[in-house]
Structures are given as structure tokens and as C-alpha cells.
Amino acid sequence: MSLVDSAQPSRFQRLTSTDPAAIGIVGVTGPAVPALFGTVVRFETQNAATLTAGSVRRAKLTEADGEIIDDIVISVWRASPDWEIWLHLHGGPWIMRRCCERLKAAGYHESSDESGEAWRSHDALEATIWGWLPRMKTLEGARWLLSQRDRLPKLLARLDGTSKRHPKLAAAAFRALRERGKALEWYSTPVRIALIGPPNAGKSTLANRLAGCPVSLESTEPGTTRDWIEIPAEVGGFPVTWIDTAGVFEATSSLDAAGVEATHRVAAKADVILLVLDSRPEAAAETAAFLNSPLVRLLGSESRLMLVVWNKTDAVPDSARHRNSADHWGLALMSVPAEAEFWLSGLNGEGLDRFQNQLMITLRRYPRRSTGPADFRPDGQRG
Ligand SMILES: Nc1nc2c(ncn2[C@@H]2O[C@H](COP(=O)(O)OP(=O)(O)O)[C@@H](O)[C@H]2O)c(=O)[nH]1
Ligand SMILES: [Mg+2]
């Protein structure tokens, strides 16, 4: 369906309502669309010349002075010379209004076509999918979401066709539907994984390796990390935030004590706890002290999902490995599921692939930890 109206070549229209929704889409059309790039809309790396029909790009919606109004996604329905693009905003009346003001200042007219007929027809499913797109934190998530345009109707048709005659098939289809809701959350909300352990266990080295670049200071000096550091990354296409923390030990100085205290706070807010332990026999005393610390006892008593990494395997002879396992440490590690124990070396990367491959499989078996009622919207989605 054509949008082009040669009498009013540069137009935009709000394609979603302006209620305080979490998403908003503004369609923009006209030959002058490229003039918006670099002024109203800025790309980090691409330039407009690389945009073709079907392109989807992250960008910033900006003020004239470059100040960022919103992180957005742009989808290109038609490119040069007769452009049609959609700006996918993080909804909210203020961002929507500011976007429209910026477009007006750039010489665009707001289309008053209430029926929306001049615009590309879009069904409710498609609109919802486009609306969710900016929330996807990884490319894999975006691909998965877009694939639902074809897959979801097929699933619904299966449900419709089988529900009466084949209750078992219908139940499976319902389960598949529910899984999609969960996948949406996993792709849009990074799971927060706190690396917690005694000083010198190799938390910072591991965090840097998982991030793929040095972010955290590593050193043989215990107590190098006193604050915590959040590192956004992805594992198997899912967004995660690794949180490197200060080592937990019986602190004597007030600065060290503040570091341990900060680790307690981080642990309380993390979705998952990754206990990083030094598997070398000479570290056994520190490991024992850490596992008996008030923090680990508290986490154990809360039945928090804990994963264990036995680190520094490169420095442990094979024969000594069996001595370290959650079983061996008994009560302290009772809430560690068997498949959530990993042996690896943050230093040379041994065992890291297996850890990353297994991690999300393990995590998805368990409900995500609620961080309190305030984080949940009435529809059950996380805010
Ligand atoms: N052999 C060996 N040494 C490691 C490994 N990971 C870390 N280290 C060393 O252990 C020391 C402490 O590492 P760091 O990451 O700062 O520990 P953190 O205090 O737990 O953050 C450093 O000298 C690291 O080089 C590992 O997998 N194997
Ligand atoms: Mg550290």
C-alpha cells in the first residue's frame, strides 16, 4: 500500500496510541528522510547509504545539540528515493511528543489520517512484534522475535485444530506458547549473575574473560576489587550482566569491610549467584572460611540458586580434582544443583566453552528470582 502523497511529501504519523505504553512507533515518509539522519536520528556506525528496504538498525533519537532523547530502533520499509521508515521508541507520552516535535522542527507534517489507511497495513501481531523489537538486547533475540511473525500463527492454528480431538497435542501447544512468553523475558531482560567468592579466587580474571575484554583489575594482591563492576555481555544469544565483586573474607580495615558489605548488597539484588572458588589444594582453608561466611550461609538459607565454578583447574593435577565438589563441601553448597557445578580455568580458558554452553540451559530450568513486587507489572511481565 503506497504512502506517497506528492502534495505532502514529508509526513509522519503516530502508528501506536499515545497512552503510557512501553512502546511507541512513529512512521515517517518522504524523499527527505535522509536529512533526518545525523540530525534527529543518529547512528553509531552505519551511514544512511547502507540502509535498504528491510534494514533494521539501532540508533539514537536526539535533540538538536546531540543530547540523547531515546535509544530507538529504525526499520526501513522503503529506501531511496521514496522513503518509509518507522521509529520504534520506548513509548511513554513524553518521548513520543518530543519525537513529533523534532520531526516538525525538521519540516515534517503530522498526518491527521486517523484511519491509518495511508500507512502500511499492519495487524495486531505485527504491531506487537515491532513494538517489542527495541527491547531485545541481542541480535539473536531480535531474530527470534521477528521469526514469531510466521511461527506464532502456525502454533495458534495447531491449537485451534487439535484442542478438541487431541488434548495432549493441545497441552503441548499451550506449553510452547508459554515458553515464548519466557523467551521474551530472557531476551529482553539481562539475567544478573554475581561472581562471588573469597579474595584471589580469580573472579576478576574470569569476569574479564567472560566479557571478552579487560574491564576489571586483576592482581595477586587480595582486595584489588573493592567496588563491584557490572559487565554487559551475552551468552548463547541471551543478554547477561556479569557482576564482579569484592572478595568475601573477615575484613580488618574499614575499607575492606565496606567492600564486603557492598558484595552483600550486590548478592541480594542478583538473579543468580556464581560462587567462584579456587580449586587448588592450597586454597582449601580460604574456601572453607568463605563457605562458612555469613553471606554464603544467608544465601543458602534463602535457597538462592547458586552455581559453582571451581577455578584454576590449570594449576590442579587431575588426581586432586575429585576432592573438590559441592558434595564434598556438604551443607554449605546444598542449594547447588548437580548440573550447576563447573571446573574451569579463567586464566587459560579451559572449560569455559562448556560452562557458557551449559549455563543458559541450566538457568532456564529454574524460575528467575523475583527482586521484589515493585519490579513486576500487573500483567506479570518484568518492568
Ligand atoms: N593458575 C591460575 N591463576 C589464576 C586463574 N584465575 C586467576 N588467577 C590468578 O589469581 C590471582 C587473583 O586473580 P583475580 O582475578 O584478581 O582474583 P579475584 O580477587 O577473585 O578477583 C591473579 O594472580 C590471577 O592471575 C586461573 O584460572 N588459574
Ligand atoms: Mg577482583
Coordinates of C-alpha atoms and ligand atoms in Angstrom, one line a residue:
M1 CA 0.0 0.0 0.0
S2 CA 1.5 3.3 -1.0
L3 CA 2.2 6.1 1.4
V4 CA 3.4 8.6 -1.1
D5 CA 1.4 11.7 -1.3
S6 CA 3.3 14.0 -3.6
A7 CA 1.4 17.1 -2.3
Q8 CA 2.7 16.4 1.2
P9 CA 5.9 14.6 0.6
S10 CA 7.4 14.7 4.2
R11 CA 4.9 13.3 6.7
F12 CA 4.9 11.4 9.9
Q13 CA 2.2 9.6 11.9
R14 CA 2.0 8.1 15.3
L15 CA 1.2 4.4 14.5
T16 CA 0.6 3.5 18.1
S17 CA -1.6 5.3 20.6
T18 CA -0.1 7.8 23.0
D19 CA -1.2 6.2 26.2
P20 CA 1.7 5.4 28.6
A21 CA 2.6 2.2 26.8
A22 CA 6.1 0.8 27.0
I23 CA 6.4 1.1 23.2
G24 CA 5.6 3.6 20.5
I25 CA 6.0 3.6 16.7
V26 CA 6.2 6.7 14.6
G27 CA 6.1 6.2 10.8
V28 CA 8.0 8.7 8.7
T29 CA 7.8 9.1 4.9
G30 CA 9.1 11.3 2.1
P31 CA 12.1 11.8 -0.1
A32 CA 13.8 13.9 2.5
V33 CA 14.1 11.2 5.1
P34 CA 17.9 11.0 4.8
A35 CA 18.1 14.6 6.0
L36 CA 16.9 13.3 9.4
F37 CA 20.0 11.1 9.7
G38 CA 22.7 12.8 11.7
T39 CA 20.3 15.5 13.0
V40 CA 17.1 14.0 14.5
V41 CA 18.3 10.4 14.3
R42 CA 21.9 9.3 14.8
F43 CA 23.5 6.0 14.0
E44 CA 26.6 4.8 15.9
T45 CA 28.4 3.2 13.0
Q46 CA 26.3 3.0 9.9
N47 CA 25.6 5.8 7.5
A48 CA 22.4 6.3 5.6
A49 CA 23.9 4.9 2.4
T50 CA 23.9 1.4 3.8
L51 CA 20.1 1.5 4.6
T52 CA 18.0 -0.5 2.2
A53 CA 14.4 -1.8 2.4
G54 CA 14.3 -4.4 5.2
S55 CA 17.2 -2.9 7.2
V56 CA 16.8 -2.7 11.0
R57 CA 19.2 -0.5 12.9
R58 CA 19.7 0.7 16.4
A59 CA 20.0 4.5 16.6
K60 CA 19.6 7.5 19.0
L61 CA 16.8 9.9 18.8
T62 CA 18.5 13.2 19.6
E63 CA 17.9 16.9 20.4
A64 CA 19.5 19.5 18.0
D65 CA 22.5 19.7 20.3
G66 CA 23.1 16.0 20.2
E67 CA 21.6 15.2 23.6
I68 CA 20.0 11.7 23.5
I69 CA 16.2 11.6 23.9
D70 CA 15.9 7.8 23.4
D71 CA 17.6 4.7 22.2
I72 CA 15.5 3.6 19.3
V73 CA 15.3 1.0 16.5
I74 CA 14.7 2.1 13.0
S75 CA 13.1 -0.2 10.5
V76 CA 13.2 0.7 6.8
W77 CA 10.2 -0.3 4.7
R78 CA 11.2 1.6 1.6
A79 CA 14.5 3.3 0.9
S80 CA 15.6 5.9 -1.7
P81 CA 14.0 7.8 -3.3
D82 CA 10.6 7.4 -1.7
W83 CA 11.4 6.5 1.9
E84 CA 9.3 4.9 4.5
I85 CA 10.8 4.3 7.9
W86 CA 9.5 3.5 11.3
L87 CA 11.0 4.8 14.5
H88 CA 10.4 2.4 17.4
L89 CA 10.6 4.3 20.6
H90 CA 10.5 3.3 24.2
G91 CA 6.9 4.6 24.3
G92 CA 5.8 7.0 27.0
P93 CA 4.0 10.2 26.2
W94 CA 7.0 12.5 26.7
I95 CA 9.3 10.6 24.3
M96 CA 6.5 10.3 21.8
R97 CA 5.8 14.1 22.0
R98 CA 9.4 15.0 21.8
C99 CA 9.9 12.8 18.7
C100 CA 7.0 14.5 17.0
E101 CA 8.3 18.0 17.9
R102 CA 11.7 17.1 16.5
L103 CA 10.1 15.9 13.2
K104 CA 8.0 19.1 13.0
A105 CA 11.1 21.2 13.5
A106 CA 12.7 19.3 10.7
G107 CA 9.9 20.4 8.4
Y108 CA 7.6 17.3 8.6
H109 CA 3.9 17.5 8.8
E110 CA 1.9 15.3 11.1
S111 CA -0.5 13.2 9.2
S112 CA -4.0 13.5 10.6
D113 CA -5.3 10.4 8.9
E114 CA -7.0 8.8 11.8
S115 CA -7.8 5.7 9.9
G116 CA -4.2 5.0 9.2
E117 CA -5.2 3.8 5.8
A118 CA -2.4 5.7 4.0
W119 CA 0.1 3.7 6.0
R120 CA 1.3 0.2 5.6
S121 CA -1.4 -2.1 6.9
H122 CA -0.3 -3.9 10.0
D123 CA -2.1 -6.5 12.0
A124 CA -2.1 -6.6 15.8
L125 CA 0.6 -9.3 16.0
E126 CA 2.9 -7.5 13.7
A127 CA 2.5 -4.2 15.6
T128 CA 3.2 -6.0 18.9
I129 CA 6.3 -7.7 17.4
W130 CA 7.6 -4.4 16.1
G131 CA 6.8 -2.7 19.4
W132 CA 8.9 -5.3 21.3
L133 CA 11.9 -5.0 19.0
P134 CA 13.7 -2.2 20.8
R135 CA 13.6 -4.2 24.0
M136 CA 15.5 -7.1 22.5
K137 CA 19.1 -6.9 24.0
T138 CA 20.8 -9.2 21.5
L139 CA 20.7 -9.8 17.7
E140 CA 19.7 -13.4 18.4
G141 CA 16.7 -12.1 20.4
A142 CA 15.7 -9.7 17.6
R143 CA 15.9 -12.6 15.1
W144 CA 13.8 -14.8 17.3
L145 CA 11.2 -12.1 17.8
L146 CA 10.9 -11.4 14.1
S147 CA 10.5 -15.1 13.4
Q148 CA 7.4 -15.2 15.6
R149 CA 5.6 -13.3 12.8
D150 CA 5.3 -16.6 10.9
R151 CA 5.7 -19.1 13.7
L152 CA 3.0 -17.8 16.1
P153 CA 0.1 -18.0 13.7
K154 CA 1.1 -21.6 12.9
L155 CA 1.1 -22.5 16.5
L156 CA -2.2 -20.9 17.1
A157 CA -3.7 -22.8 14.1
R158 CA -2.4 -26.0 15.5
L159 CA -4.0 -25.2 18.8
D160 CA -7.3 -24.4 17.1
G161 CA -7.2 -27.6 15.0
T162 CA -6.3 -30.0 17.8
S163 CA -7.7 -28.7 21.0
K164 CA -10.9 -30.8 21.0
R165 CA -9.7 -34.0 19.4
H166 CA -6.2 -34.2 20.8
P167 CA -5.9 -32.8 24.3
K168 CA -2.3 -33.9 24.6
L169 CA -1.3 -32.1 21.5
A170 CA -3.2 -29.0 22.7
A171 CA -1.4 -29.1 26.0
A172 CA 1.9 -29.2 24.2
A173 CA 0.9 -26.3 22.1
F174 CA 0.0 -24.3 25.2
R175 CA 3.3 -25.2 26.7
A176 CA 5.0 -23.9 23.6
L177 CA 3.1 -20.7 23.9
R178 CA 4.0 -20.2 27.5
E179 CA 7.7 -20.8 26.6
R180 CA 7.5 -17.9 24.2
G181 CA 6.5 -15.6 27.0
K182 CA 9.5 -16.7 29.0
A183 CA 11.8 -16.4 26.0
L184 CA 10.6 -12.8 25.5
E185 CA 11.8 -12.1 29.1
W186 CA 15.1 -13.8 28.7
Y187 CA 15.9 -11.9 25.5
S188 CA 14.8 -8.6 26.8
T189 CA 16.0 -8.5 30.5
P190 CA 19.6 -9.4 31.1
V191 CA 20.0 -12.0 33.8
R192 CA 22.2 -10.6 36.6
I193 CA 24.9 -13.0 37.6
A194 CA 27.1 -12.0 40.6
L195 CA 30.6 -13.6 40.8
I196 CA 31.1 -14.1 44.5
G197 CA 34.0 -15.8 46.3
P198 CA 37.0 -15.4 48.5
P199 CA 39.7 -12.9 47.6
N200 CA 42.1 -14.2 44.9
A201 CA 39.8 -16.9 43.7
G202 CA 40.1 -15.4 40.2
K203 CA 36.7 -13.6 40.0
S204 CA 38.0 -10.6 38.1
T205 CA 40.1 -12.7 35.7
L206 CA 37.0 -14.8 34.9
A207 CA 34.8 -11.8 34.6
N208 CA 37.2 -10.2 32.1
R209 CA 37.3 -13.4 30.1
L210 CA 33.6 -13.8 30.1
A211 CA 33.3 -10.1 28.9
G212 CA 35.9 -10.8 26.2
C213 CA 37.9 -7.7 27.2
P214 CA 39.6 -6.4 30.4
V215 CA 37.2 -4.4 32.4
S216 CA 38.1 -5.4 36.0
L217 CA 41.5 -5.1 37.6
E218 CA 43.1 -8.5 38.4
S219 CA 46.0 -8.9 40.8
T220 CA 47.7 -11.3 43.2
E221 CA 47.1 -8.7 45.8
P222 CA 43.9 -9.7 47.7
G223 CA 41.3 -6.9 47.9
T224 CA 42.0 -5.4 44.5
T225 CA 38.3 -5.2 43.7
R226 CA 36.6 -3.3 46.5
D227 CA 33.6 -2.0 44.5
W228 CA 31.5 -4.0 42.1
I229 CA 31.6 -3.8 38.3
E230 CA 28.8 -4.6 36.0
I231 CA 29.7 -6.0 32.6
P232 CA 27.0 -6.4 30.0
A233 CA 27.6 -9.4 27.8
E234 CA 25.7 -12.2 26.1
V235 CA 25.8 -16.0 26.5
G236 CA 24.3 -18.1 23.7
G237 CA 22.4 -15.2 22.4
F238 CA 20.9 -14.2 25.7
P239 CA 21.8 -11.0 27.5
V240 CA 23.6 -11.3 30.8
T241 CA 25.2 -8.9 33.2
W242 CA 28.2 -10.3 34.9
I243 CA 28.8 -8.6 38.2
D244 CA 32.4 -8.7 39.6
T245 CA 32.5 -8.2 43.3
A246 CA 35.0 -7.7 46.1
G247 CA 36.2 -10.9 47.8
V248 CA 34.3 -12.0 50.9
F249 CA 36.5 -12.5 53.9
E250 CA 36.8 -11.4 57.5
A251 CA 37.9 -7.8 56.9
T252 CA 40.0 -6.0 59.3
S253 CA 40.2 -2.5 57.7
S254 CA 37.1 -0.4 57.3
L255 CA 37.8 -0.1 53.5
D256 CA 37.8 -3.9 53.1
A257 CA 34.7 -4.1 55.3
A258 CA 33.0 -1.7 53.0
G259 CA 33.9 -3.9 50.0
V260 CA 32.5 -7.0 51.7
E261 CA 29.4 -5.0 52.7
A262 CA 28.9 -3.9 49.0
T263 CA 29.2 -7.6 47.9
H264 CA 26.3 -8.4 50.3
R265 CA 24.2 -5.7 48.7
V266 CA 25.0 -6.9 45.2
A267 CA 24.3 -10.5 46.1
A268 CA 20.9 -9.5 47.5
K269 CA 19.9 -8.0 44.1
A270 CA 21.4 -10.5 41.7
D271 CA 19.2 -13.1 40.0
V272 CA 21.9 -15.8 40.2
I273 CA 24.9 -16.3 42.4
L274 CA 28.0 -17.7 40.8
L275 CA 30.4 -18.9 43.6
V276 CA 33.9 -18.7 42.3
L277 CA 36.2 -20.9 44.3
D278 CA 39.9 -21.7 43.9
S279 CA 40.2 -25.4 43.4
R280 CA 43.9 -25.7 44.2
P281 CA 44.5 -27.8 47.4
E282 CA 46.5 -24.9 49.0
A283 CA 43.4 -22.7 48.8
A284 CA 41.2 -25.1 50.8
A285 CA 41.4 -23.1 54.0
E286 CA 40.2 -19.9 52.3
T287 CA 37.4 -21.8 50.5
A288 CA 36.3 -23.3 53.8
A289 CA 36.3 -19.9 55.5
F290 CA 34.3 -18.4 52.7
L291 CA 31.7 -21.2 52.6
N292 CA 31.2 -20.6 56.3
S293 CA 30.9 -16.8 55.9
P294 CA 27.6 -15.2 57.0
L295 CA 26.9 -14.3 53.3
V296 CA 27.1 -17.8 52.0
R297 CA 25.1 -19.1 55.0
L298 CA 22.4 -16.5 54.3
L299 CA 22.2 -17.3 50.6
G300 CA 22.0 -21.0 51.4
S301 CA 19.2 -20.4 53.9
E302 CA 17.3 -18.4 51.3
S303 CA 17.5 -21.3 48.9
R304 CA 19.0 -18.9 46.3
L305 CA 20.1 -20.6 43.1
M306 CA 23.8 -20.9 43.3
L307 CA 26.2 -22.1 40.7
V308 CA 29.7 -23.1 41.5
V309 CA 32.8 -22.6 39.5
W310 CA 35.9 -24.5 40.6
N311 CA 38.5 -22.2 39.2
K312 CA 42.2 -22.5 38.4
T313 CA 42.0 -26.1 37.1
D314 CA 45.2 -25.4 35.1
A315 CA 47.1 -25.5 38.4
V316 CA 45.5 -28.6 39.8
P317 CA 46.6 -32.1 39.0
D318 CA 43.8 -34.3 37.7
S319 CA 44.1 -36.6 40.6
A320 CA 43.3 -33.8 43.1
R321 CA 40.2 -32.6 41.2
H322 CA 37.7 -35.1 42.6
R323 CA 38.4 -33.8 46.1
N324 CA 36.6 -30.6 45.3
S325 CA 32.9 -30.8 44.6
A326 CA 29.7 -29.4 46.2
D327 CA 29.1 -32.9 47.6
H328 CA 32.4 -32.8 49.4
W329 CA 31.6 -29.4 51.0
G330 CA 28.3 -30.7 52.2
L331 CA 25.7 -28.4 53.8
A332 CA 27.1 -25.1 52.6
L333 CA 26.5 -25.9 49.0
M334 CA 23.2 -27.8 49.3
S335 CA 21.4 -25.5 47.0
V336 CA 23.8 -26.1 44.1
P337 CA 22.1 -28.4 41.6
A338 CA 24.5 -31.1 40.2
E339 CA 24.5 -29.7 36.7
A340 CA 25.4 -26.3 38.1
E341 CA 28.9 -27.1 39.0
F342 CA 31.8 -26.3 36.6
W343 CA 35.5 -26.9 36.5
L344 CA 37.4 -24.3 34.5
S345 CA 40.4 -22.0 34.3
G346 CA 39.7 -18.3 33.9
L347 CA 43.4 -17.9 33.1
N348 CA 43.8 -20.2 30.1
G349 CA 40.1 -20.6 29.2
E350 CA 39.9 -24.4 29.7
G351 CA 36.3 -25.5 30.4
L352 CA 34.9 -22.0 29.6
D353 CA 33.0 -23.1 26.4
R354 CA 31.3 -25.9 28.3
F355 CA 30.5 -23.5 31.1
Q356 CA 28.9 -21.0 28.7
N357 CA 27.1 -23.6 26.7
Q358 CA 25.6 -25.2 29.8
L359 CA 24.9 -22.0 31.7
M360 CA 21.8 -20.8 30.0
I361 CA 20.4 -24.3 29.7
T362 CA 20.8 -24.6 33.5
L363 CA 19.4 -21.2 34.3
R364 CA 16.3 -21.6 32.1
R365 CA 15.3 -24.7 34.1
Y366 CA 14.8 -22.5 37.2
P367 CA 12.4 -19.6 37.7
R368 CA 14.1 -16.3 37.6
R369 CA 14.5 -14.8 41.0
S370 CA 11.9 -12.1 41.8
T371 CA 13.6 -9.0 43.0
G372 CA 10.5 -7.7 44.7
P373 CA 7.0 -6.9 43.8
A374 CA 7.9 -3.4 42.6
D375 CA 9.7 -4.9 39.6
F376 CA 6.6 -6.6 38.3
R377 CA 3.8 -5.0 36.3
P378 CA 0.3 -6.3 36.8
D379 CA 0.5 -8.3 33.5
G380 CA 3.3 -10.4 35.0
Q381 CA 6.0 -9.1 32.7
R382 CA 9.0 -7.6 34.4
G383 CA 9.2 -3.8 34.1
Ligands
LIG1 N1 46.6 -20.5 37.7 C1 45.6 -19.7 37.7 N2 45.7 -18.5 38.2 C2 44.6 -17.7 38.1 C3 43.4 -18.1 37.5 N3 42.5 -17.1 37.6 C4 43.1 -16.1 38.2 N4 44.4 -16.4 38.6 C5 45.3 -15.6 39.3 O1 44.9 -15.5 40.6 C6 45.2 -14.1 41.1 C7 43.9 -13.4 41.5 O2 43.1 -13.2 40.4 P1 41.9 -12.1 40.4 O3 41.1 -12.3 39.2 O4 42.4 -10.8 40.7 O5 41.1 -12.7 41.7 P2 39.9 -12.0 42.5 O6 40.4 -11.4 43.7 O7 39.0 -13.2 42.8 O8 39.2 -11.0 41.6 C8 45.9 -13.5 39.9 O9 47.3 -13.6 40.1 C9 45.4 -14.3 38.7 O10 46.4 -14.2 37.7 C10 43.4 -19.4 36.9 O11 42.4 -19.9 36.3 N5 44.5 -20.2 37.0
MG2 MG 38.8 -9.0 41.9

